[in-house]
Coordinates of C-alpha atoms in Angstrom, one line a residue:
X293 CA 95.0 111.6 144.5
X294 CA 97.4 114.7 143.9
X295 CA 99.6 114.6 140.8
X296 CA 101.2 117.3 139.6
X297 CA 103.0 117.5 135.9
X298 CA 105.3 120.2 135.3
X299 CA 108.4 121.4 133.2
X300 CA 111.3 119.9 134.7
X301 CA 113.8 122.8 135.8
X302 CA 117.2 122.2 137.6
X303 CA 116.6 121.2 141.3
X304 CA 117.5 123.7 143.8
X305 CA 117.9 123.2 147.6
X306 CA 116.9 126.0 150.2
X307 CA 119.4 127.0 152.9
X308 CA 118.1 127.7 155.5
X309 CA 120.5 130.0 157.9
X310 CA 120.5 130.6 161.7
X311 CA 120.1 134.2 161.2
X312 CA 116.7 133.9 159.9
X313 CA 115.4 131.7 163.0
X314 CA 116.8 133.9 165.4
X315 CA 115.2 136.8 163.6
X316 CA 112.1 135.2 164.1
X317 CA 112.8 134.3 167.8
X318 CA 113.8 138.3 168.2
X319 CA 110.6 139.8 166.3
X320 CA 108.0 137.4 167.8
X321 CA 106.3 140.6 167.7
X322 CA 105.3 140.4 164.1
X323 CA 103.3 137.2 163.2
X324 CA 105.1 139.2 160.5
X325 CA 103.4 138.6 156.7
X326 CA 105.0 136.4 154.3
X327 CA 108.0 137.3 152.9
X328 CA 109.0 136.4 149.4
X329 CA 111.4 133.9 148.9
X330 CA 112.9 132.6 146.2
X331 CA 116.1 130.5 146.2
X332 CA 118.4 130.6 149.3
X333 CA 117.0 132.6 152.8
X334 CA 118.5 135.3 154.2
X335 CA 118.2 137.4 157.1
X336 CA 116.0 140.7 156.7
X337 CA 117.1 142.4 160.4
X338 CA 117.0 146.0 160.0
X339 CA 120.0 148.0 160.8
X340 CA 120.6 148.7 164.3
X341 CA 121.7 151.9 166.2
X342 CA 123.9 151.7 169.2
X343 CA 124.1 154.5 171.5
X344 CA 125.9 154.4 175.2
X345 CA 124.8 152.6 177.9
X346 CA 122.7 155.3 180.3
X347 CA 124.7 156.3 183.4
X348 CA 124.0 154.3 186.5
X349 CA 125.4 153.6 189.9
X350 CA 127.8 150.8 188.8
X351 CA 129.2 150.0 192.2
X352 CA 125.0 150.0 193.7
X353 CA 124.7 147.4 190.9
X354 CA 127.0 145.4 191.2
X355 CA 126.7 145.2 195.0
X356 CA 122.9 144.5 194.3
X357 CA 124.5 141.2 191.5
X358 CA 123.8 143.2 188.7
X359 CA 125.4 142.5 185.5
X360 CA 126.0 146.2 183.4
X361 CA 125.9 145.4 179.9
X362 CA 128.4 147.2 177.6
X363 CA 125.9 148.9 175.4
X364 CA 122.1 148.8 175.0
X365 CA 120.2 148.9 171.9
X366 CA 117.2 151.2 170.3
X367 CA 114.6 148.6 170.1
X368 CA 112.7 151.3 168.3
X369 CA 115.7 150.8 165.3
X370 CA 115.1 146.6 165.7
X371 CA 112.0 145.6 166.6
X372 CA 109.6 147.3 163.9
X373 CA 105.6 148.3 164.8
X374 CA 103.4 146.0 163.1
X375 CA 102.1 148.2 161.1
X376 CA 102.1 152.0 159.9
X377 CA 98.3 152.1 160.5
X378 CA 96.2 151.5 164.1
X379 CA 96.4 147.6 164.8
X380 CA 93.0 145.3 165.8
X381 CA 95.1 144.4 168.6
X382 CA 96.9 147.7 169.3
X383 CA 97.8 148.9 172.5
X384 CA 95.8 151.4 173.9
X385 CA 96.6 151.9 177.5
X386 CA 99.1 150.1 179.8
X387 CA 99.4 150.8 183.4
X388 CA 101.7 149.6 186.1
X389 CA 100.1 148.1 189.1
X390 CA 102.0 147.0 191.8
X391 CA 103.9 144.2 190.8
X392 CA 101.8 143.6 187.3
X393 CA 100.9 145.6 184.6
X394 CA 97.4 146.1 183.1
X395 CA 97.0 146.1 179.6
X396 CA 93.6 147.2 177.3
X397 CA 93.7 146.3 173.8
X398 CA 91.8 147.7 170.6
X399 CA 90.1 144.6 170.8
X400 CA 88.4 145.8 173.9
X401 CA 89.9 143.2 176.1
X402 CA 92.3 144.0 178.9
X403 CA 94.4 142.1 180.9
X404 CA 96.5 141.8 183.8
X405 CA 100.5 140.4 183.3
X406 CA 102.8 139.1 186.3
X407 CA 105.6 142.2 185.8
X408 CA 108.2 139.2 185.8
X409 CA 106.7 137.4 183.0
X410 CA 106.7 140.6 180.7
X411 CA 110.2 140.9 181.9
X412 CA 111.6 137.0 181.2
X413 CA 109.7 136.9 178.1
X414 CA 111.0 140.2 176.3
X415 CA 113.3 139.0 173.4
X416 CA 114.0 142.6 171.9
X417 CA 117.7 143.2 171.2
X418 CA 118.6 143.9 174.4
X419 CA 117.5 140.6 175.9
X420 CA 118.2 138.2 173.1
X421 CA 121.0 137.9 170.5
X422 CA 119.0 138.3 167.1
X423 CA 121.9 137.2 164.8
X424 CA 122.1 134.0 167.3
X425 CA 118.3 133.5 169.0
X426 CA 119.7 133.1 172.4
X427 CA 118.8 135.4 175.5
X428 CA 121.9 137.8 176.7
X429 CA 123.1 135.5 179.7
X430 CA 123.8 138.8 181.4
X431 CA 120.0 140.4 181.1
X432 CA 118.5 137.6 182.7
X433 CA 116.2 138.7 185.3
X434 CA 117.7 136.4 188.0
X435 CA 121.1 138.5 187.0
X436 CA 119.3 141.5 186.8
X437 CA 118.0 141.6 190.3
X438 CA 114.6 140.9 188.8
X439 CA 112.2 138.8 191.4
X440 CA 108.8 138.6 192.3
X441 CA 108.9 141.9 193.4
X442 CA 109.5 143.1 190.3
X443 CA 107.5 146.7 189.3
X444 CA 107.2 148.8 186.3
X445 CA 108.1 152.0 186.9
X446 CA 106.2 153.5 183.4
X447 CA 104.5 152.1 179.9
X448 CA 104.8 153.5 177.2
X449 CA 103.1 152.8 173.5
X450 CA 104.0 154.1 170.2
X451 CA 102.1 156.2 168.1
X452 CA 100.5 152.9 166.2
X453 CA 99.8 151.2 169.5
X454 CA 102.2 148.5 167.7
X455 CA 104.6 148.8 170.6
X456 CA 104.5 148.6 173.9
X457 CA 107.6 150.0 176.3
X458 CA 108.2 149.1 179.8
X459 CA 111.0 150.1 182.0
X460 CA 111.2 148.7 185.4
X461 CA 112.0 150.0 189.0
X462 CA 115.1 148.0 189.4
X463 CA 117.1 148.8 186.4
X464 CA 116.9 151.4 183.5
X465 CA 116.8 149.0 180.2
X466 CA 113.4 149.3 179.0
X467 CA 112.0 146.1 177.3
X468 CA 110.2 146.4 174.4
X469 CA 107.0 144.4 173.1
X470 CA 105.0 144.0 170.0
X471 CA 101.2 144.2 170.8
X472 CA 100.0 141.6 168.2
X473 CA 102.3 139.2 170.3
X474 CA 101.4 140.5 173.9
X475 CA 97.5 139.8 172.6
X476 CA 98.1 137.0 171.7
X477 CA 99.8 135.2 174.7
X478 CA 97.4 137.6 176.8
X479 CA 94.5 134.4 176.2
X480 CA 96.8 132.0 177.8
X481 CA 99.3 133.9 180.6
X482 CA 97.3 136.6 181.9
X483 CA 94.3 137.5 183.8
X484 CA 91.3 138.9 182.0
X485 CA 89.8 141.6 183.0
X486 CA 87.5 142.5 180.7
X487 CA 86.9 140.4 177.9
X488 CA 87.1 141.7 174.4
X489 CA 86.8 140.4 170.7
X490 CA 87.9 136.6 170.2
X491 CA 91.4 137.0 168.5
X492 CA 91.2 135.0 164.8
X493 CA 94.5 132.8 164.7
X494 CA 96.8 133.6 161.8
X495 CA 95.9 130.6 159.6
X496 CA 93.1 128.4 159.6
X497 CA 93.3 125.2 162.0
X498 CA 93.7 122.6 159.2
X499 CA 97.0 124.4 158.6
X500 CA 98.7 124.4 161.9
X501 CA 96.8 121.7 163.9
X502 CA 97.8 118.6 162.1
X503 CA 101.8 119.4 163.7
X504 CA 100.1 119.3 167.0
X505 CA 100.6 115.6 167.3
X506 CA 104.1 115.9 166.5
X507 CA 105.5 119.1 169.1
X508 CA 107.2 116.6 171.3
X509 CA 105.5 117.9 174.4
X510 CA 105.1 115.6 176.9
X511 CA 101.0 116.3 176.2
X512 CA 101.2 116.1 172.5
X513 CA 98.4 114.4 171.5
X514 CA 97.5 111.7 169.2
X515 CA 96.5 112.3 165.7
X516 CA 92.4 113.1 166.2
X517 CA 90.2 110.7 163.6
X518 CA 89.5 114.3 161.6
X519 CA 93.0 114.5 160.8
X520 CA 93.0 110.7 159.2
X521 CA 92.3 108.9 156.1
X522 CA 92.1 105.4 157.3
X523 CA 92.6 103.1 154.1
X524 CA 92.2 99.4 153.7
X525 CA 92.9 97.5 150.7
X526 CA 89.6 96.3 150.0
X527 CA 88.4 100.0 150.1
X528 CA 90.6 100.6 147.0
X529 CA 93.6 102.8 147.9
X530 CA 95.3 105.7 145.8
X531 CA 98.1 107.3 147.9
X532 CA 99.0 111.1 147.0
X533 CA 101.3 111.5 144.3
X534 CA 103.6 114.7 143.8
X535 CA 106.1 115.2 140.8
X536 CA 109.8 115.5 142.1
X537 CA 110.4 118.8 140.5
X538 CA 107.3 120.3 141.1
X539 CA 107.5 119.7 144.6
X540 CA 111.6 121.0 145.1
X541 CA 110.7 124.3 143.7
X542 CA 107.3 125.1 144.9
X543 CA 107.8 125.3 149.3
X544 CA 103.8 125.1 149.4
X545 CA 103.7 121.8 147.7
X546 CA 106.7 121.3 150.0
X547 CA 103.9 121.3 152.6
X548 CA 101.4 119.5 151.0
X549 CA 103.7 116.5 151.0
X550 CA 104.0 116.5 154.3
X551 CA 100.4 117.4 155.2
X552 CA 99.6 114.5 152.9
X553 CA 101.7 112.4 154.0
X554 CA 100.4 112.8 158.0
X555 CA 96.9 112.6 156.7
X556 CA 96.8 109.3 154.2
X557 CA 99.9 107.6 155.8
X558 CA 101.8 107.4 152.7
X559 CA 103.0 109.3 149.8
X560 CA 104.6 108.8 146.2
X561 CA 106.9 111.1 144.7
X562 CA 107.1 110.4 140.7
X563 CA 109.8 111.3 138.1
X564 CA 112.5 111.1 140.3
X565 CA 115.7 112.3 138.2
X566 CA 118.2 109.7 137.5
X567 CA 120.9 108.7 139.3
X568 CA 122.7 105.2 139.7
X569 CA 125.9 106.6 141.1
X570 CA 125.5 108.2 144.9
X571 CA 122.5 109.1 147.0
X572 CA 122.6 112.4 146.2
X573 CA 119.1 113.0 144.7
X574 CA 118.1 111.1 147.7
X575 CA 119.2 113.4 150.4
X576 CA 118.9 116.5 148.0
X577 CA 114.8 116.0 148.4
X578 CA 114.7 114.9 152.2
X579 CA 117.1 117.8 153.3
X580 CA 114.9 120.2 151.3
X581 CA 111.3 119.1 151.8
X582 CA 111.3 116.6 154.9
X583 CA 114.0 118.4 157.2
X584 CA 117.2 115.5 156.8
X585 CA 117.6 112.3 157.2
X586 CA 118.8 110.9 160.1
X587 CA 122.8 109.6 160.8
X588 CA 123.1 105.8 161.5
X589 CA 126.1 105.8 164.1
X590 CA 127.3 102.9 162.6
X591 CA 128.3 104.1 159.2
X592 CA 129.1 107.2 157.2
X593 CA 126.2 107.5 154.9
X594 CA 123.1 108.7 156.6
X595 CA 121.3 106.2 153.8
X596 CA 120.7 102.8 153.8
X597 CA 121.2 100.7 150.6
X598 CA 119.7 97.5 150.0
X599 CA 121.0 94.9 147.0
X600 CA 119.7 91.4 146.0
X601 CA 122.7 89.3 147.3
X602 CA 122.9 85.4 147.2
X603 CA 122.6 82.8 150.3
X604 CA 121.5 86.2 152.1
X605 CA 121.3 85.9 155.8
X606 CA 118.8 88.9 156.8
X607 CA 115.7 89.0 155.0
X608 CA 116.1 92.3 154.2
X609 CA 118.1 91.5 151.2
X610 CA 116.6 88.6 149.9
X611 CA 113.5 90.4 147.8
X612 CA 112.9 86.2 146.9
X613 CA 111.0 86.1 150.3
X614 CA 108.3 87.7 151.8
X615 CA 109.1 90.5 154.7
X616 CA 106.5 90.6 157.3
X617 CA 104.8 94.0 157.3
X618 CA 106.4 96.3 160.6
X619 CA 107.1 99.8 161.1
X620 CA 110.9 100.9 161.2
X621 CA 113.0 100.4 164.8
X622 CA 115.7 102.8 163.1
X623 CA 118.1 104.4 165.6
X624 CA 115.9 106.0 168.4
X625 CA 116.9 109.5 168.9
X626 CA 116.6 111.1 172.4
X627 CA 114.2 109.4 174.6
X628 CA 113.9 106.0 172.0
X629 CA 111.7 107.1 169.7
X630 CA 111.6 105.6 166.4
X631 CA 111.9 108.3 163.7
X632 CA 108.2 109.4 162.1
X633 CA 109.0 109.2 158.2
X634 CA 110.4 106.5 156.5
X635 CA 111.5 107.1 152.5
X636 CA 112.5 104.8 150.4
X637 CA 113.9 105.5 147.0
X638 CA 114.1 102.6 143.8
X639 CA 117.7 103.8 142.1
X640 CA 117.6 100.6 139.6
X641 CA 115.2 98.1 138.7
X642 CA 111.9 97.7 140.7
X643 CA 109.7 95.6 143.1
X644 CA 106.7 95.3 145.3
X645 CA 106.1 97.2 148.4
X646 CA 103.1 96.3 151.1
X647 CA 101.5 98.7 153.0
X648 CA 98.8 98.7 155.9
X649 CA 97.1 101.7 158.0
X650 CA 98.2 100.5 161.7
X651 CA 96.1 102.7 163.0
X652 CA 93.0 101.6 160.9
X653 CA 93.9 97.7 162.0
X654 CA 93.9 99.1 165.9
X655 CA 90.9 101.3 165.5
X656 CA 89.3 98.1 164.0
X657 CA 90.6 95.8 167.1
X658 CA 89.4 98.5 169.6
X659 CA 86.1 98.3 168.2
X660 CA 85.4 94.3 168.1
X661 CA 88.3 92.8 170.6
X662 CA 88.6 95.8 173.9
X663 CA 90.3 93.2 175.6
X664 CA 92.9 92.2 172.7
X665 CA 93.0 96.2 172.7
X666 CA 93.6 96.6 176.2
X667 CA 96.4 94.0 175.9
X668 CA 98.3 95.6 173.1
X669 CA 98.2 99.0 174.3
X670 CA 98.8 97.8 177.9
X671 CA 101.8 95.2 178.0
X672 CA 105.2 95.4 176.0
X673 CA 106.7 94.0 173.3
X674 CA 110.0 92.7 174.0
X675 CA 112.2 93.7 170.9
X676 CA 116.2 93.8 170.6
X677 CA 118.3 94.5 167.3
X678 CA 122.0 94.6 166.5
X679 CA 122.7 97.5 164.1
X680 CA 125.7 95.4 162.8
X681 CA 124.4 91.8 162.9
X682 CA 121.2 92.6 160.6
X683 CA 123.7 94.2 158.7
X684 CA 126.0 91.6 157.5
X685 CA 124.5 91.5 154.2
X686 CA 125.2 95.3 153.1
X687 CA 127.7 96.2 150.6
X688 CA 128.2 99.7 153.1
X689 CA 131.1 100.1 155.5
X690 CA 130.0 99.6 159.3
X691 CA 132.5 101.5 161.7
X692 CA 130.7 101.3 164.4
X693 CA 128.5 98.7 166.9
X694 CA 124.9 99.7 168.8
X695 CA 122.7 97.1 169.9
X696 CA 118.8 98.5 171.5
X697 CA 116.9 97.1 173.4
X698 CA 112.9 97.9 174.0
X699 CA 109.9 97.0 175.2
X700 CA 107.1 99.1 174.3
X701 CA 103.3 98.4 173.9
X702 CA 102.6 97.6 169.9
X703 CA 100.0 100.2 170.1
X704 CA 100.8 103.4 172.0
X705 CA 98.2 106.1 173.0
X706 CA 97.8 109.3 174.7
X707 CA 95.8 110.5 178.3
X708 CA 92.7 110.5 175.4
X709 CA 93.0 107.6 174.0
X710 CA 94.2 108.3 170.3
X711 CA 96.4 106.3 168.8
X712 CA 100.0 108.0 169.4
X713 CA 102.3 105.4 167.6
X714 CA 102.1 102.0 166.1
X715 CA 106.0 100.1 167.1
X716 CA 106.3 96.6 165.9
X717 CA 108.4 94.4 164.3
X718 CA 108.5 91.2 164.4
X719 CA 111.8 90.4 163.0
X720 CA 113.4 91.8 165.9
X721 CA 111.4 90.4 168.2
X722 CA 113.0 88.8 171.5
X723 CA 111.2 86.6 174.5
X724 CA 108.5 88.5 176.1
X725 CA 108.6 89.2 179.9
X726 CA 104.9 88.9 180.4
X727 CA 103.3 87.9 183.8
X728 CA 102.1 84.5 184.2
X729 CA 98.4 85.0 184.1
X730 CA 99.1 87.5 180.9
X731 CA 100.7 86.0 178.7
X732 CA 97.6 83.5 177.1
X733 CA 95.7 86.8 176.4
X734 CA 98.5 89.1 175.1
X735 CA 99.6 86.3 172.7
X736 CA 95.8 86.0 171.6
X737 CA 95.6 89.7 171.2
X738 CA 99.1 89.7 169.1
X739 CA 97.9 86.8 166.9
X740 CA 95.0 88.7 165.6
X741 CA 96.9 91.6 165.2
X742 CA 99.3 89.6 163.0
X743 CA 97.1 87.7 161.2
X744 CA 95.2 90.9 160.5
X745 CA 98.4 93.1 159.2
X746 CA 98.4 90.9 156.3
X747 CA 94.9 90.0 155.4
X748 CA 94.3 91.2 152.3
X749 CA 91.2 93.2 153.7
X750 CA 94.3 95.4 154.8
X751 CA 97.5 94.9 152.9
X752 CA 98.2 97.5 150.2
X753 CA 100.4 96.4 147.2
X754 CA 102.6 99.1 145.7
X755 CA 104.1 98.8 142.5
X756 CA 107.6 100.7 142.8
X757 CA 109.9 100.8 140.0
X758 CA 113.6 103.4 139.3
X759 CA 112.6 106.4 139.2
X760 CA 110.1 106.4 142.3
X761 CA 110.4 107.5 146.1
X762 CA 108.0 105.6 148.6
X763 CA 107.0 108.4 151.7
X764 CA 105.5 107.0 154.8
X765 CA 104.4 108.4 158.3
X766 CA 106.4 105.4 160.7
X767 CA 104.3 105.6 163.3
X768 CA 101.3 104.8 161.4
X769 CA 102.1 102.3 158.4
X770 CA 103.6 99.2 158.6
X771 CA 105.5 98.4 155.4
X772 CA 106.9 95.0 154.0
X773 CA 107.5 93.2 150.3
X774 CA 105.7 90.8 148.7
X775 CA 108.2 87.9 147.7
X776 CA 109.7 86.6 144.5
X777 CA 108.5 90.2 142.6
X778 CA 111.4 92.3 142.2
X779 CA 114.1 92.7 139.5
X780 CA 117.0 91.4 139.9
X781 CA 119.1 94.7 139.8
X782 CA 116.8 95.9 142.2
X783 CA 118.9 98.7 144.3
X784 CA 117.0 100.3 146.9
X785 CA 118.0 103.5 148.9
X786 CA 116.7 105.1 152.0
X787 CA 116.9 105.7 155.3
X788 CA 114.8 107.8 158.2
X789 CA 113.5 111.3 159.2
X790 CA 113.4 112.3 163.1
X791 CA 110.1 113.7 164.6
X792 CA 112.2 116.6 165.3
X793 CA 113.7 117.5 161.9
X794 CA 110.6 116.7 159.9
X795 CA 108.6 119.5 163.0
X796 CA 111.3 121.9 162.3
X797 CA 111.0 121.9 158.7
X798 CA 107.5 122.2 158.2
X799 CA 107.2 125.1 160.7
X800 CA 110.1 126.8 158.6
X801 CA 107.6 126.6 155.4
X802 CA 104.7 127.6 157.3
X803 CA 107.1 130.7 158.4
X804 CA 108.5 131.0 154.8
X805 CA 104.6 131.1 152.8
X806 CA 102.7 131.8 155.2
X807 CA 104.5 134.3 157.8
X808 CA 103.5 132.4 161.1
X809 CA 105.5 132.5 163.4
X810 CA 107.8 129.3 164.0
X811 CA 108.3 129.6 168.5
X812 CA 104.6 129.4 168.7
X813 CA 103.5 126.6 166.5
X814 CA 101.7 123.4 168.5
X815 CA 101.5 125.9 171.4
X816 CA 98.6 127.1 173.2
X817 CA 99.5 130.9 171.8
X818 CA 97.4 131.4 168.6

């Protein structure tokens, strides 16, 4: 395991502004190399020059649906050339052809672009807002008069072969491109002509391709086996660990949490600071190193708070009893997906946490039982819960009702066959609507899956005490508590991550330490 001891200094929380996404979005160009950054983010955009927009036939254009834009920008004064010296993947001759445009590269490679795709994907300053990262409505090419006629009337490349500039037939706004970029979406948009050197992606597989699983493409694949750690109990199992303040000031470790925590399922943060009064130091950590927790409709705080309370009606706070190990229903967000972190934070006293590697227990069904395999990744789960009504027990304000309802195979995979997401719990679970002839086998398939979630051959035991944060990936591990272990001032706080947020953030750090570039990752663009 990773555990890292250092000096304690006062916790400090990124911000991240909108200016420096849509700087990205503006200067795909770049791949641009890290920047330095220490304490809050701001934008680095270069001054700009405005000059008057070029005289034109106003009335031809506008007869023709063409929107004239007030004034154009010098992309030369925005979009900078990649670097002051010759480029590996330079521009070294572009030529218009009919209705594309043929490109050869330092590499030695050349290629042949659709005209219209150069044109819709240009995002210099003319064609997107860089303090906002949205495309000028106005330059659109369906507003522009751009179709699949479209020609370029000349190309032209600086002096560094960093840039390439094309102006077009139909209107005189040039667009502007940077040749590391064009290259680079060359292997995947264009036709080859000849082929040249194989371009070397920015960073090295391991760090980009475990966030392929998690784009939220409709093809996103499963996690591969590579990018795993199965664990089982009887294996002896050690979980990452990461010192609190280690990890807020350091945005690499920032990423190794999370890298960690996709690989071995689970992660422990140690040396939490203390705090018994608000959720502060809770939210402070998951805004800065997991993207932000998700808001429950149904009350203020985005956390959930669990305390011991007599005669208790849901399990959840009655740490006396045993909770069945399940992975989290949370509030789906668009399209009902449950979120893919779960963290859990021990504010006073402590307890027992059980763990198990879903994926490990399916892999291991798969292997001996296809059938019991086939059933759970085939048939639904009928599962309903009442926000409110599992609930009751909470000492939080409810101010709102939501009630969801799904039915979703236990075990979910992808066209391949990886394991995509493991959704189950059995709490919630309501009368199945199986066929006839498929329920006897389904219900022998979920038996062993139940009686193997907690077999001790699986179930992990965590030890968690004040001062601690529990980390898990919630489409992988199942989490529960052992019965009759905890303290009885145990106060536990916590709450849920969204694929989305915890996507967005890692990208961010992979911008922030490593320079890639944030539009492209889990793409086919490398």
């Amino acid at each position: 395991s990773w555990r890292f001891q250092e000096t304690r200094v006062p916790r400090r929380v990124i911000a991240l502004g909108i200016a420096k996404m849509s700087l990205v979005y503006a200067n795909i160009a770049a791949y641009a190399p890290p920047r330095a950054h220490a304490g809050r983010r701001t934008s680095t955009t270069s001054s700009r020059t405005r000059s008057p927009a070029p005289k034109c036939d106003v009335a031809l254009r506008k007869a023709r649906g063409t929107v004239v834009p007030r004034a154009v920008v010098d992309p030369a004064a925005v979009v900078p050339a990649l670097n002051s010296k010759p480029d590996e993947f330079a521009v070294l001759e572009a030529t218009p052809n009919d209705t594309y445009v043929d490109v050869v590269f330092k590499d030695g490679a050349s290629f042949r672009f659709h005209a219209l795709w150069l044109r819709d994907a240009c995002s210099d300053p003319n064609h997107v807002v860089a303090d906002a990262g949205e495309r000028i409505l106005s330059m659109l090419p369906v507003n522009t008069g751009c179709d699949a006629n479209l020609r370029a009337a000349s190309c032209e490349i600086d002096e560094t072969g960093g840039r390439l500039i094309v102006t077009w037939t139909n209107h005189e706004i040039p667009s502007t491109f940077g040749a590391k970029s064009l290259r680079a979406f060359a292997d995947v948009v264009a036709e080859p002509l000849v082929v040249g050197s194989k371009i070397p992606p920015p960073l090295a597989a391991s760090e980009t391709e475990w966030l392929d699983p998690f784009t939220g493409y409709p093809d996103a694949p499963g996690q591969s086996p590579s990018q795993i750690d199965y664990y089982k109990n009887e294996d002896g199992v050690v979980f990452p660990s990461y010192d609190h303040d280690a990890v807020v000031r350091d945005p690499k470790l920032k990423l190794d949490v999370m890298r960690d925590l996709m690989r071995a399922g689970a992660v422990i943060i140690d040396d939490v600071p203390e705090n018994e009064v608000d959720s502060s130091t809770l939210h402070a950590f998951v805004d800065d190193v997991l993207g932000g927790m998700q808001k429950d409709p149904c009350r203020d705080e985005r956390n959930w708070k669990i305390v011991k309370k007599a005669d208790a009606s849901s399990i959840s706070y009655d740490p006396e009893k045993r909770l069945n190990n399940h992975t989290d229903q949370s509030v789906p967000p668009w399209g009902g997906t449950p979120a893919l972190v779960l963290i859990m934070h021990y504010q006073k006293g402590s307890g027992c946490n059980t763990l198990v590697d879903g994926f490990k227990v399916a892999e291991d069904i798969r292997a001996t039982d296809p059938e019991a395999f086939e059933m759970l990744t085939t048939y639904g789960s009928n599962q309903t819960r009442d926000f409110v009504s599992s609930r009751k027990d909470t000492t939080q304000a409810l101010n709102a009702s939501l009630c969801v309802h799904k039915r979703e195979p236990i075990i979910q995979l992808d066209d391949a066959g990886n394991i995509v997401r493991i959704q189950y719990n059995e709490v919630f679970r309501t009368p199945l609507e199986l066929p006839f002839d498929v329920f006897p086998k389904w219900y022998a398939a979920y038996t062993k899956w139940v009686r193997m979630l907690h077999d001790a051959k699986y179930e992990v035991e965590v030890d968690m005490q004040a001062g601690k944060m529990l980390i898990f990936h919630n489409w992988r591990t199942l989490h529960g508590r052992a019965g009759g272990k905890a303290s009885k001032d145990r106060t536990l706080i916590g709450g849920t991550v969204t694929r989305e947020a915890f996507f967005s953030r890692a990208t961010e750090l992979l911008e922030e330490t490593a320079g890639y570039d944030m539009r492209v990752t889990g793409t086919k663009v490398k």
